[in-house]
CSV table of C-alpha atoms and ligand atoms in Angstrom, one decimal:
chain,number,residue,atom,x,y,z
A,1,MET,CA,-13.9,42.0,82.2
A,2,THR,CA,-15.0,42.2,85.8
A,3,ALA,CA,-18.7,42.1,84.5
A,4,THR,CA,-18.0,38.8,82.7
A,5,ALA,CA,-16.1,37.3,85.8
A,6,GLU,CA,-19.0,38.3,88.0
A,7,ARG,CA,-21.6,36.8,85.7
A,8,LEU,CA,-19.6,33.6,85.3
A,9,LEU,CA,-19.2,33.4,89.1
A,10,LYS,CA,-23.0,33.5,89.6
A,11,SER,CA,-23.4,30.9,86.9
A,12,SER,CA,-20.8,28.6,88.6
A,13,ALA,CA,-22.6,28.9,91.9
A,14,ARG,CA,-25.9,28.0,90.4
A,15,GLN,CA,-24.9,25.1,88.3
A,16,SER,CA,-21.7,23.0,88.9
A,17,TYR,CA,-21.2,19.2,89.2
A,18,ASP,CA,-19.4,17.0,91.7
A,19,PRO,CA,-18.5,13.9,89.5
A,20,GLU,CA,-17.7,12.1,92.8
A,21,VAL,CA,-21.5,12.0,93.5
A,22,ASP,CA,-23.2,12.8,90.2
A,23,ILE,CA,-21.8,9.8,88.3
A,24,ASP,CA,-22.7,6.3,89.4
A,25,TRP,CA,-19.1,4.9,89.3
A,26,SER,CA,-20.5,1.4,90.4
A,27,ALA,CA,-22.5,0.9,87.3
A,28,PRO,CA,-21.6,-2.2,85.4
A,29,VAL,CA,-19.9,-1.7,81.9
A,30,ASP,CA,-22.0,-2.9,79.0
A,31,PRO,CA,-19.6,-4.3,76.5
A,32,SER,CA,-22.0,-3.9,73.7
A,33,LEU,CA,-21.9,-0.1,73.9
A,34,TRP,CA,-19.4,2.1,72.2
A,35,GLY,CA,-16.7,4.2,73.8
A,36,MET,CA,-17.3,7.2,71.4
A,37,GLN,CA,-19.2,7.8,68.3
A,38,PRO,CA,-17.7,5.5,65.7
A,39,GLU,CA,-18.1,7.9,62.8
A,40,ARG,CA,-15.6,10.3,64.6
A,41,MET,CA,-12.9,7.7,65.1
A,42,SER,CA,-9.6,8.1,63.5
A,43,LEU,CA,-9.9,4.9,61.3
A,44,TYR,CA,-13.5,5.1,60.4
A,45,GLY,CA,-14.1,4.4,56.7
A,46,THR,CA,-10.5,3.1,56.1
A,47,GLU,CA,-9.5,-0.2,54.8
A,48,LEU,CA,-8.1,-1.1,58.3
A,49,TRP,CA,-11.7,-0.3,59.7
A,50,ASP,CA,-13.2,-2.6,57.1
A,51,GLY,CA,-11.0,-5.4,58.4
A,52,LEU,CA,-12.2,-5.2,62.0
A,53,THR,CA,-15.2,-6.9,63.4
A,54,LYS,CA,-17.8,-5.0,65.3
A,55,GLU,CA,-16.5,-6.2,68.7
A,56,GLN,CA,-12.9,-4.9,67.7
A,57,ARG,CA,-14.3,-1.6,66.6
A,58,ILE,CA,-16.1,-1.2,70.0
A,59,THR,CA,-12.9,-2.2,71.8
A,60,LEU,CA,-11.0,0.3,69.8
A,61,SER,CA,-13.5,3.0,70.5
A,62,GLN,CA,-13.0,2.4,74.3
A,63,HIS,CA,-9.1,2.9,73.8
A,64,GLU,CA,-9.5,5.9,71.5
A,65,VAL,CA,-11.9,7.7,73.9
A,66,ALA,CA,-9.4,7.0,76.7
A,67,SER,CA,-6.6,8.5,74.6
A,68,ILE,CA,-8.6,11.7,74.0
A,69,ALA,CA,-9.7,11.9,77.6
A,70,SER,CA,-6.2,11.4,79.0
A,71,VAL,CA,-4.7,14.1,76.5
A,72,GLY,CA,-7.6,16.4,77.7
A,73,LEU,CA,-6.5,15.7,81.2
A,74,TRP,CA,-2.9,16.3,80.4
A,75,PHE,CA,-3.7,19.7,78.9
A,76,GLU,CA,-5.9,20.6,81.8
A,77,LEU,CA,-2.8,20.0,84.0
A,78,LEU,CA,-0.8,22.4,81.8
A,79,LEU,CA,-3.6,25.1,81.5
A,80,MET,CA,-3.9,25.0,85.4
A,81,GLN,CA,-0.2,25.9,85.6
A,82,MET,CA,-0.5,28.7,83.0
A,83,MET,CA,-3.6,30.2,84.7
A,84,LEU,CA,-2.1,30.1,88.2
A,85,ARG,CA,1.1,31.6,87.0
A,86,ASP,CA,-1.0,34.4,85.2
A,87,LEU,CA,-2.8,35.0,88.6
A,88,TYR,CA,0.3,35.6,90.6
A,89,ASP,CA,0.1,39.3,90.2
A,90,ASP,CA,-3.7,39.7,90.1
A,91,ASP,CA,-5.9,41.2,92.7
A,92,PRO,CA,-7.2,38.6,95.2
A,93,THR,CA,-10.1,40.8,96.1
A,94,GLY,CA,-11.4,41.1,92.5
A,95,ALA,CA,-14.0,38.9,90.7
A,96,HIS,CA,-11.4,38.3,87.9
A,97,MET,CA,-9.2,36.3,90.3
A,98,HIS,CA,-12.2,34.8,92.0
A,99,TYR,CA,-13.5,33.4,88.8
A,100,ALA,CA,-10.1,32.2,87.5
A,101,LEU,CA,-9.6,30.2,90.7
A,102,THR,CA,-13.2,28.8,90.2
A,103,GLU,CA,-12.1,27.7,86.9
A,104,VAL,CA,-9.0,26.0,88.2
A,105,ALA,CA,-11.2,24.2,90.8
A,106,ASP,CA,-13.5,23.1,87.9
A,107,GLU,CA,-10.4,21.7,86.1
A,108,CYS,CA,-9.3,19.9,89.1
A,109,ARG,CA,-12.6,18.0,89.3
A,110,HIS,CA,-12.6,17.5,85.6
A,111,SER,CA,-9.0,15.9,85.6
A,112,THR,CA,-10.1,13.6,88.5
A,113,MET,CA,-13.3,12.6,86.6
A,114,PHE,CA,-11.3,11.8,83.4
A,115,GLY,CA,-8.9,9.8,85.2
A,116,LYS,CA,-11.7,7.8,87.1
A,117,SER,CA,-13.5,7.3,83.9
A,118,ILE,CA,-10.5,5.7,82.2
A,119,ALA,CA,-9.8,3.5,85.2
A,120,HIS,CA,-13.6,2.5,85.2
A,121,PHE,CA,-13.3,1.1,81.7
A,122,GLY,CA,-9.9,-0.5,82.6
A,123,VAL,CA,-8.0,0.8,79.6
A,124,PRO,CA,-4.7,2.7,79.7
A,125,ALA,CA,-4.4,6.5,80.2
A,126,TYR,CA,-2.4,6.8,76.9
A,127,GLY,CA,-1.6,10.6,77.3
A,128,PRO,CA,0.3,12.2,74.4
A,129,PRO,CA,3.4,10.6,72.9
A,130,ARG,CA,6.4,10.7,75.2
A,131,LYS,CA,8.2,13.6,73.2
A,132,ILE,CA,5.2,15.7,73.5
A,133,HIS,CA,4.7,14.9,77.2
A,134,ARG,CA,8.3,16.2,77.9
A,135,LEU,CA,7.7,19.3,75.6
A,136,GLY,CA,4.5,20.1,77.6
A,137,ARG,CA,6.6,20.8,80.6
A,138,LEU,CA,8.5,23.3,78.7
A,139,PHE,CA,5.5,25.0,77.2
A,140,THR,CA,4.1,26.0,80.4
A,141,HIS,CA,7.1,28.1,81.0
A,142,VAL,CA,7.2,29.6,77.6
A,143,VAL,CA,3.5,30.2,76.7
A,144,ARG,CA,2.5,33.5,78.1
A,145,GLY,CA,0.0,36.2,77.4
A,146,PRO,CA,-2.8,35.8,74.8
A,147,SER,CA,-1.4,32.6,73.4
A,148,SER,CA,-1.9,30.9,76.7
A,149,TYR,CA,-5.7,31.7,76.7
A,150,ALA,CA,-6.0,31.1,72.8
A,151,SER,CA,-4.6,27.6,73.1
A,152,ILE,CA,-6.9,27.0,76.2
A,153,LEU,CA,-9.8,28.1,74.0
A,154,VAL,CA,-8.8,25.8,71.2
A,155,ALA,CA,-8.3,22.8,73.3
A,156,GLU,CA,-11.6,23.4,75.2
A,157,GLU,CA,-13.8,24.2,72.1
A,158,ILE,CA,-12.5,21.2,69.9
A,159,LEU,CA,-13.4,18.9,72.7
A,160,ASP,CA,-16.7,20.7,73.4
A,161,THR,CA,-17.8,20.2,69.7
A,162,TRP,CA,-16.9,16.5,70.0
A,163,GLN,CA,-18.5,16.0,73.5
A,164,ARG,CA,-21.7,17.8,72.5
A,165,GLU,CA,-22.3,15.2,69.8
A,166,LEU,CA,-21.0,12.3,71.9
A,167,MET,CA,-23.2,13.1,75.0
A,168,LYS,CA,-26.4,12.7,72.8
A,169,ASP,CA,-25.4,9.4,71.3
A,170,GLU,CA,-27.3,6.5,72.7
A,171,ARG,CA,-24.8,4.1,71.4
A,172,VAL,CA,-22.2,5.3,73.7
A,173,GLN,CA,-21.6,4.2,77.4
A,174,PRO,CA,-23.7,6.2,79.8
A,175,ILE,CA,-20.8,7.0,82.1
A,176,THR,CA,-18.9,8.5,79.1
A,177,ARG,CA,-22.0,10.5,78.1
A,178,MET,CA,-22.4,11.8,81.6
A,179,VAL,CA,-18.7,12.8,81.8
A,180,ALA,CA,-19.2,14.7,78.5
A,181,ARG,CA,-22.4,16.4,79.7
A,182,ILE,CA,-20.7,17.7,82.9
A,183,HIS,CA,-17.7,18.8,80.8
A,184,VAL,CA,-19.8,20.6,78.3
A,185,LEU,CA,-21.7,22.6,80.9
A,186,GLU,CA,-18.7,23.9,82.8
A,187,GLU,CA,-16.5,24.5,79.8
A,188,ALA,CA,-19.1,26.9,78.3
A,189,ARG,CA,-18.1,29.4,81.0
A,190,HIS,CA,-14.3,28.6,80.5
A,191,MET,CA,-14.6,29.4,76.9
A,192,THR,CA,-16.3,32.7,77.6
A,193,PHE,CA,-13.6,33.7,80.0
A,194,ALA,CA,-10.8,32.5,77.5
A,195,ARG,CA,-12.3,34.6,74.7
A,196,ASP,CA,-12.3,37.7,77.0
A,197,GLU,CA,-8.8,37.1,78.2
A,198,VAL,CA,-7.4,36.7,74.6
A,199,ARG,CA,-9.1,40.0,73.6
A,200,ARG,CA,-7.9,41.8,76.6
A,201,GLN,CA,-4.3,40.5,76.5
A,202,LEU,CA,-4.0,41.3,72.9
A,203,GLU,CA,-4.5,45.0,73.6
A,204,GLY,CA,-1.5,47.1,73.1
A,205,LEU,CA,0.9,44.4,71.8
A,206,SER,CA,3.6,45.5,69.4
A,207,ARG,CA,3.7,44.0,66.0
A,208,ALA,CA,6.8,41.9,67.1
A,209,GLN,CA,4.9,40.6,70.2
A,210,LEU,CA,1.9,39.7,68.2
A,211,VAL,CA,4.1,37.6,65.9
A,212,VAL,CA,5.4,35.6,68.9
A,213,GLN,CA,1.8,35.2,70.2
A,214,GLN,CA,0.7,33.8,66.8
A,215,ASN,CA,3.6,31.4,66.7
A,216,LEU,CA,3.1,30.2,70.3
A,217,THR,CA,-0.6,29.7,69.8
A,218,ALA,CA,-0.1,27.6,66.5
A,219,GLN,CA,2.7,25.4,68.0
A,220,THR,CA,0.7,24.7,71.1
A,221,CYS,CA,-2.5,23.8,69.2
A,222,LEU,CA,-0.4,21.7,66.8
A,223,MET,CA,1.0,19.8,69.8
A,224,VAL,CA,-2.5,19.2,71.4
A,225,ALA,CA,-4.4,18.3,68.3
A,226,ARG,CA,-1.8,15.9,66.9
A,227,SER,CA,-1.7,14.2,70.2
A,228,LEU,CA,-5.3,13.4,70.7
A,229,VAL,CA,-5.2,10.0,69.4
A,230,ASN,CA,-2.1,8.2,70.6
A,231,PRO,CA,-1.1,5.7,67.9
A,232,LYS,CA,-0.6,2.9,70.7
A,233,VAL,CA,-4.5,2.7,70.7
A,234,TYR,CA,-4.3,0.7,67.4
A,235,ALA,CA,-2.5,-2.0,69.0
A,236,SER,CA,-5.5,-2.8,71.1
A,237,VAL,CA,-7.1,-4.5,68.1
A,238,GLY,CA,-3.8,-5.8,66.6
A,239,ILE,CA,-3.0,-3.0,64.3
A,240,ASP,CA,0.6,-1.8,64.0
A,241,PRO,CA,0.6,1.7,65.6
A,242,ARG,CA,2.5,3.2,62.7
A,243,ASP,CA,0.2,1.7,60.2
A,244,GLY,CA,-2.8,2.9,62.1
A,245,ARG,CA,-1.3,6.4,62.4
A,246,ARG,CA,-0.5,6.6,58.7
A,247,ALA,CA,-4.1,5.5,57.8
A,248,ALA,CA,-5.5,8.0,60.2
A,249,LEU,CA,-3.7,10.9,58.9
A,250,GLY,CA,-4.6,10.0,55.3
A,251,ASN,CA,-8.4,9.4,56.3
A,252,PRO,CA,-10.7,12.0,54.7
A,253,HIS,CA,-13.3,11.1,57.3
A,254,TYR,CA,-10.9,11.8,60.1
A,255,ARG,CA,-9.6,15.0,58.5
A,256,ALA,CA,-13.2,16.1,58.1
A,257,THR,CA,-13.8,15.4,61.9
A,258,MET,CA,-10.8,17.4,62.9
A,259,GLN,CA,-11.7,20.4,60.8
A,260,TRP,CA,-15.2,20.1,62.2
A,261,MET,CA,-13.8,20.3,65.7
A,262,GLY,CA,-11.5,23.3,64.9
A,263,GLU,CA,-14.1,25.4,62.9
A,264,LYS,CA,-15.3,27.7,65.8
A,265,PRO,CA,-12.1,28.4,67.6
A,266,LEU,CA,-10.2,29.0,64.5
A,267,ALA,CA,-12.7,31.5,63.3
A,268,PHE,CA,-12.3,33.3,66.7
A,269,LEU,CA,-8.5,33.4,66.2
A,270,ARG,CA,-8.8,34.7,62.7
A,271,GLU,CA,-11.2,37.5,63.8
A,272,ASN,CA,-8.6,38.5,66.4
A,273,GLY,CA,-5.5,38.4,64.3
A,274,LEU,CA,-4.1,35.2,65.9
A,275,LEU,CA,-4.1,33.2,62.7
A,276,PRO,CA,-2.3,34.9,60.0
A,277,GLU,CA,-1.8,33.5,56.5
A,278,ASN,CA,1.9,32.8,57.1
A,279,GLN,CA,1.0,30.4,59.9
A,280,GLU,CA,-1.6,28.4,57.9
A,281,ARG,CA,0.9,25.7,57.1
A,282,VAL,CA,1.2,25.0,60.8
A,283,TRP,CA,-2.5,25.0,61.2
A,284,ARG,CA,-3.0,22.5,58.4
A,285,ALA,CA,-0.5,20.2,59.9
A,286,SER,CA,-2.6,20.3,63.2
A,287,LEU,CA,-5.5,18.9,60.9
A,288,LEU,CA,-7.7,21.6,62.4
A,289,LEU,CA,-7.4,23.6,59.2
A,290,GLY,CA,-8.4,22.0,55.8
B,1,LIG,FE1,-12.1,20.8,81.7
B,2,LIG,FE1,-11.7,24.3,80.9
């Protein structure tokens, strides 16, 4: 554990970004470029999609990427609270605490970066639906132990898979690609840390405690995954949010995208006993499991 933390600290010192200076925020927005890769959008391939012009699809992509970024930001605020609470009893002289604080500092920069990026494109920071927003506050008090790092890992890794593809896509806005590149680089360390914490914190749990952790992980991930695309985004191109939501949930392309995003973290949870068969219904509802 300390060895991992020390390695991650060295890597952080070697390579980190400052989005304030590493992103050219004064660059003009090219309206012909996409906000995200169209094939990964929630309505791609549906009848509603067929009814949109290319300009409308690009507009929707700008709103959909803002929704995902704002939900990422919202979850970063929650995970920072969970991490800081976890650190309360930690040893301030040890590498473990030093790295965890470095990670919180990364997340502070990320949240600023996501917020600035949404503002740059002049679209709303949709965030999760209101009910989930309220529920999130409660979750930071309830989610403890391995489930906190397991849900951090799932949130980080689903976004990582999506951003790794997005950052290479030349059809996408350069600022959004750079935001993704910065995030991917720094999140690789966070995911290593999260996997380590999950394994460590699972040690010595009783059967009953494990069941609680399995439930908390599934419920937190359900909340995050289902919130990524706020249905209000559809109104930006004149689609009723309820119609858009219904079409997205039934869209085989979108379901495949969500499963692609969930593949790696869910395999990890399974290997570590955090995704038992009796929880699969919840995981399927999150769309991360087929
Ligand atoms: Fe982050
Ligand atoms: Fe992170």
